[in-house]
Amino acid sequence: MMRYDPNRHHRRSIRLKGYDYTQPGAYFITICTHDRAHFFGAVVNGVMRLNDAGCIAAQCWRDIPVHFPHVQLDVFVIMPNHIHGVLWIVANDNNAGTQNVGATHASPLPPRGPVPQSVGAIIGQFKSAVTKRINELRHTPGAPIWQRNYYEHIIRDERALNAIRRYIQENPLRWHLDRENDQRTGSDPLAREIWEMFQDDDRHHAAGDAP
């Protein structure tokens, strides 16, 4: 097993090649701010205190199902410089016929931008909405709020889902160990446990042992 390195392995940062990100399922999402700036507030005694920008980010996250009715929200948390959340894509007219891993639609030209109704489209709309509203609040048109990409992991079983829910819910309590905290006092064993679980899931899936 590859040894866990909190400086390298705290997130999955590359989309899974060939995976159809419109298909129903649960997705663990992490989005970080531009230059890891503390835009959204501060953790005080293990509790996240949102400022106005943090409240905007929280409301835009809650509004995702308004723009994407095929999405249901699970737990999420706004942290000083990032957001964690679990999104569920549920079957609807647009994705009811979606196939499993590797399903693609032939096209003579490569697609431009994220596939409609996909995780990428959902996150793109969320980031754009937050950026627009915060820049209006601060009178800073065009200022970057988010890093360019985002991080995700496909949640494949109940064990992983429960561990991720716990990690998200306890994130403010564990801020002193958080990889995104430049004043952290150590590494987070729960983050390590989840990363190793991801590695096991990926190996099993690659071997055909997981759905």
Tab-separated table of C-alpha atoms in Angstrom:
chain	number	residue	atom	x	y	z
A	1	MET	CA	0.000	0.000	0.000
A	2	MET	CA	1.227	3.493	-0.866
A	3	ARG	CA	2.096	5.347	2.326
A	4	TYR	CA	-0.241	8.194	3.243
A	5	ASP	CA	1.327	11.630	2.816
A	6	PRO	CA	-0.935	14.440	4.109
A	7	ASN	CA	0.889	16.947	1.941
A	8	ARG	CA	0.042	15.052	-1.246
A	9	HIS	CA	-2.892	12.739	-0.670
A	10	HIS	CA	-5.497	14.752	1.170
A	11	ARG	CA	-7.782	14.982	-1.880
A	12	ARG	CA	-8.576	13.273	-5.201
A	13	SER	CA	-7.880	15.983	-7.733
A	14	ILE	CA	-8.378	14.330	-11.121
A	15	ARG	CA	-11.687	13.258	-12.623
A	16	LEU	CA	-11.923	9.492	-13.111
A	17	LYS	CA	-11.207	8.899	-16.796
A	18	GLY	CA	-14.176	7.544	-18.700
A	19	TYR	CA	-16.612	8.000	-15.814
A	20	ASP	CA	-20.050	9.447	-16.574
A	21	TYR	CA	-20.496	12.182	-13.962
A	22	THR	CA	-24.181	12.597	-14.789
A	23	GLN	CA	-25.075	9.149	-13.497
A	24	PRO	CA	-26.990	8.740	-10.222
A	25	GLY	CA	-24.884	8.345	-7.109
A	26	ALA	CA	-23.259	10.168	-4.212
A	27	TYR	CA	-20.225	12.421	-4.695
A	28	PHE	CA	-17.924	13.868	-2.034
A	29	ILE	CA	-16.960	17.386	-3.135
A	30	THR	CA	-14.257	19.743	-1.866
A	31	ILE	CA	-13.768	23.242	-3.278
A	32	CYS	CA	-10.960	25.516	-2.061
A	33	THR	CA	-10.689	29.278	-2.257
A	34	HIS	CA	-8.200	31.156	-4.408
A	35	ASP	CA	-4.773	30.964	-2.770
A	36	ARG	CA	-6.488	29.271	0.221
A	37	ALA	CA	-7.612	32.718	1.423
A	38	HIS	CA	-9.897	32.772	4.483
A	39	PHE	CA	-12.883	34.346	2.754
A	40	PHE	CA	-15.729	32.721	4.670
A	41	GLY	CA	-15.136	33.375	8.361
A	42	ALA	CA	-13.235	31.732	11.201
A	43	VAL	CA	-13.329	28.687	13.445
A	44	VAL	CA	-13.805	29.736	17.076
A	45	ASN	CA	-13.639	27.083	19.797
A	46	GLY	CA	-14.449	24.334	17.320
A	47	VAL	CA	-17.398	26.178	15.747
A	48	MET	CA	-17.379	27.740	12.294
A	49	ARG	CA	-18.459	31.390	12.448
A	50	LEU	CA	-19.585	32.475	8.982
A	51	ASN	CA	-19.101	36.039	7.833
A	52	ASP	CA	-21.265	37.606	5.105
A	53	ALA	CA	-19.295	35.879	2.341
A	54	GLY	CA	-19.598	32.548	4.157
A	55	CYS	CA	-23.360	33.004	4.429
A	56	ILE	CA	-23.491	33.626	0.684
A	57	ALA	CA	-21.540	30.415	0.009
A	58	ALA	CA	-23.836	28.428	2.324
A	59	GLN	CA	-26.994	29.806	0.699
A	60	CYS	CA	-25.721	29.162	-2.825
A	61	TRP	CA	-24.943	25.562	-1.832
A	62	ARG	CA	-28.456	25.145	-0.436
A	63	ASP	CA	-29.829	26.572	-3.690
A	64	ILE	CA	-28.171	23.917	-5.876
A	65	PRO	CA	-31.382	21.803	-6.117
A	66	VAL	CA	-33.252	24.918	-7.300
A	67	HIS	CA	-31.008	25.043	-10.370
A	68	PHE	CA	-30.530	21.272	-10.655
A	69	PRO	CA	-33.725	19.475	-9.546
A	70	HIS	CA	-32.041	16.094	-10.094
A	71	VAL	CA	-29.638	16.855	-7.199
A	72	GLN	CA	-30.252	16.236	-3.505
A	73	LEU	CA	-28.013	17.632	-0.773
A	74	ASP	CA	-26.493	15.644	2.059
A	75	VAL	CA	-24.223	17.080	4.769
A	76	PHE	CA	-21.971	20.031	3.975
A	77	VAL	CA	-19.797	22.539	5.812
A	78	ILE	CA	-18.376	25.936	4.921
A	79	MET	CA	-14.877	26.339	6.345
A	80	PRO	CA	-12.666	29.464	6.336
A	81	ASN	CA	-11.068	28.602	3.001
A	82	HIS	CA	-12.927	25.615	1.587
A	83	ILE	CA	-16.228	23.779	1.436
A	84	HIS	CA	-16.944	20.073	1.831
A	85	GLY	CA	-20.237	18.564	0.783
A	86	VAL	CA	-21.956	15.412	-0.412
A	87	LEU	CA	-24.186	15.679	-3.478
A	88	TRP	CA	-26.602	13.010	-4.655
A	89	ILE	CA	-27.529	12.822	-8.317
A	90	VAL	CA	-30.864	11.055	-8.604
A	91	ALA	CA	-32.471	9.595	-11.726
A	92	ASN	CA	-34.533	11.937	-13.872
A	93	ASP	CA	-35.443	12.364	-17.530
A	94	ASN	CA	-31.941	13.586	-18.347
A	95	ASN	CA	-29.974	10.758	-16.752
A	96	ALA	CA	-32.438	7.881	-16.402
A	97	GLY	CA	-30.790	6.133	-19.315
A	98	THR	CA	-27.253	6.784	-18.168
A	99	GLN	CA	-24.955	3.793	-18.313
A	100	ASN	CA	-22.298	2.701	-15.843
A	101	VAL	CA	-18.590	3.540	-15.752
A	102	GLY	CA	-17.148	4.258	-19.173
A	103	ALA	CA	-20.411	5.251	-20.859
A	104	THR	CA	-19.844	8.028	-23.385
A	105	HIS	CA	-21.632	9.458	-26.396
A	106	ALA	CA	-19.745	9.556	-29.691
A	107	SER	CA	-19.190	13.030	-31.097
A	108	PRO	CA	-17.083	14.311	-33.996
A	109	LEU	CA	-15.898	17.200	-31.827
A	110	PRO	CA	-14.687	17.260	-28.197
A	111	PRO	CA	-17.220	18.755	-25.755
A	112	ARG	CA	-16.736	22.351	-24.666
A	113	GLY	CA	-17.241	22.946	-20.972
A	114	PRO	CA	-18.805	20.518	-18.509
A	115	VAL	CA	-21.457	18.061	-19.615
A	116	PRO	CA	-24.948	19.412	-18.817
A	117	GLN	CA	-26.401	18.042	-15.561
A	118	SER	CA	-23.004	16.610	-14.579
A	119	VAL	CA	-21.097	17.159	-11.340
A	120	GLY	CA	-18.846	19.581	-13.220
A	121	ALA	CA	-21.830	21.642	-14.394
A	122	ILE	CA	-23.267	21.708	-10.867
A	123	ILE	CA	-20.019	22.869	-9.298
A	124	GLY	CA	-19.421	25.401	-12.074
A	125	GLN	CA	-22.814	27.029	-11.485
A	126	PHE	CA	-22.265	27.092	-7.717
A	127	LYS	CA	-18.823	28.683	-7.996
A	128	SER	CA	-20.072	31.288	-10.473
A	129	ALA	CA	-23.016	32.240	-8.272
A	130	VAL	CA	-20.838	32.612	-5.173
A	131	THR	CA	-18.224	34.641	-7.033
A	132	LYS	CA	-20.830	37.006	-8.514
A	133	ARG	CA	-22.594	37.660	-5.205
A	134	ILE	CA	-19.433	38.094	-3.124
A	135	ASN	CA	-17.911	40.467	-5.654
A	136	GLU	CA	-21.131	42.468	-5.688
A	137	LEU	CA	-21.012	42.592	-1.870
A	138	ARG	CA	-17.376	43.718	-1.804
A	139	HIS	CA	-17.480	45.894	-4.934
A	140	THR	CA	-14.613	43.848	-6.403
A	141	PRO	CA	-15.751	42.926	-9.941
A	142	GLY	CA	-13.716	40.165	-11.476
A	143	ALA	CA	-11.829	39.231	-8.296
A	144	PRO	CA	-11.182	35.450	-8.044
A	145	ILE	CA	-12.873	33.635	-5.162
A	146	TRP	CA	-12.170	29.968	-5.959
A	147	GLN	CA	-9.229	27.933	-7.116
A	148	ARG	CA	-9.563	26.812	-10.707
A	149	ASN	CA	-10.572	23.199	-10.125
A	150	TYR	CA	-12.376	21.184	-7.458
A	151	TYR	CA	-11.906	17.773	-5.843
A	152	GLU	CA	-14.313	14.863	-5.799
A	153	HIS	CA	-14.631	11.234	-4.870
A	154	ILE	CA	-17.335	8.837	-5.979
A	155	ILE	CA	-18.907	7.330	-2.857
A	156	ARG	CA	-19.445	3.641	-3.520
A	157	ASP	CA	-20.751	2.186	-0.245
A	158	GLU	CA	-22.395	2.959	3.093
A	159	ARG	CA	-19.153	2.614	5.053
A	160	ALA	CA	-17.463	5.344	3.029
A	161	LEU	CA	-20.570	7.530	3.139
A	162	ASN	CA	-20.759	7.364	6.925
A	163	ALA	CA	-17.044	8.107	7.336
A	164	ILE	CA	-17.294	11.098	5.009
A	165	ARG	CA	-20.383	12.417	6.784
A	166	ARG	CA	-18.518	12.226	10.074
A	167	TYR	CA	-15.484	13.981	8.586
A	168	ILE	CA	-17.637	16.827	7.228
A	169	GLN	CA	-19.656	17.255	10.410
A	170	GLU	CA	-16.530	17.277	12.587
A	171	ASN	CA	-14.443	19.458	10.281
A	172	PRO	CA	-14.686	22.592	12.494
A	173	LEU	CA	-13.751	20.559	15.573
A	174	ARG	CA	-10.725	19.195	13.710
A	175	TRP	CA	-9.647	22.489	12.152
A	176	HIS	CA	-6.419	22.436	14.166
A	177	LEU	CA	-5.480	19.291	12.168
A	178	ASP	CA	-6.885	20.367	8.810
A	179	ARG	CA	-4.562	20.256	5.794
A	180	GLU	CA	-5.991	23.602	4.638
A	181	ASN	CA	-5.093	25.303	7.939
A	182	ASP	CA	-1.622	26.849	7.656
A	183	GLN	CA	-1.406	26.829	11.475
A	184	ARG	CA	-2.378	23.189	11.967
A	185	THR	CA	-0.744	21.388	14.867
A	186	GLY	CA	-0.582	17.893	13.367
A	187	SER	CA	-2.133	15.461	10.884
A	188	ASP	CA	-5.715	14.238	11.068
A	189	PRO	CA	-6.058	10.469	11.599
A	190	LEU	CA	-9.651	10.560	10.342
A	191	ALA	CA	-8.514	12.126	7.062
A	192	ARG	CA	-5.897	9.387	6.764
A	193	GLU	CA	-8.507	6.699	7.416
A	194	ILE	CA	-10.763	8.093	4.706
A	195	TRP	CA	-7.922	8.414	2.192
A	196	GLU	CA	-6.919	4.783	2.755
A	197	MET	CA	-10.571	3.778	2.355
A	198	PHE	CA	-10.616	5.603	-0.977
A	199	GLN	CA	-7.545	3.679	-2.090
A	200	ASP	CA	-9.180	0.364	-1.168
A	201	ASP	CA	-12.385	1.336	-2.992
A	202	ASP	CA	-10.476	2.331	-6.110
A	203	ARG	CA	-8.471	-0.897	-6.146
A	204	HIS	CA	-11.571	-3.027	-5.718
A	205	HIS	CA	-13.435	-1.073	-8.356
A	206	ALA	CA	-10.571	-1.401	-10.826
A	207	ALA	CA	-10.547	-5.143	-10.169
A	208	GLY	CA	-14.290	-5.392	-10.795
A	209	ASP	CA	-15.159	-6.154	-7.167
A	210	ALA	CA	-17.235	-3.028	-6.546
A	211	PRO	CA	-20.303	-1.665	-8.336
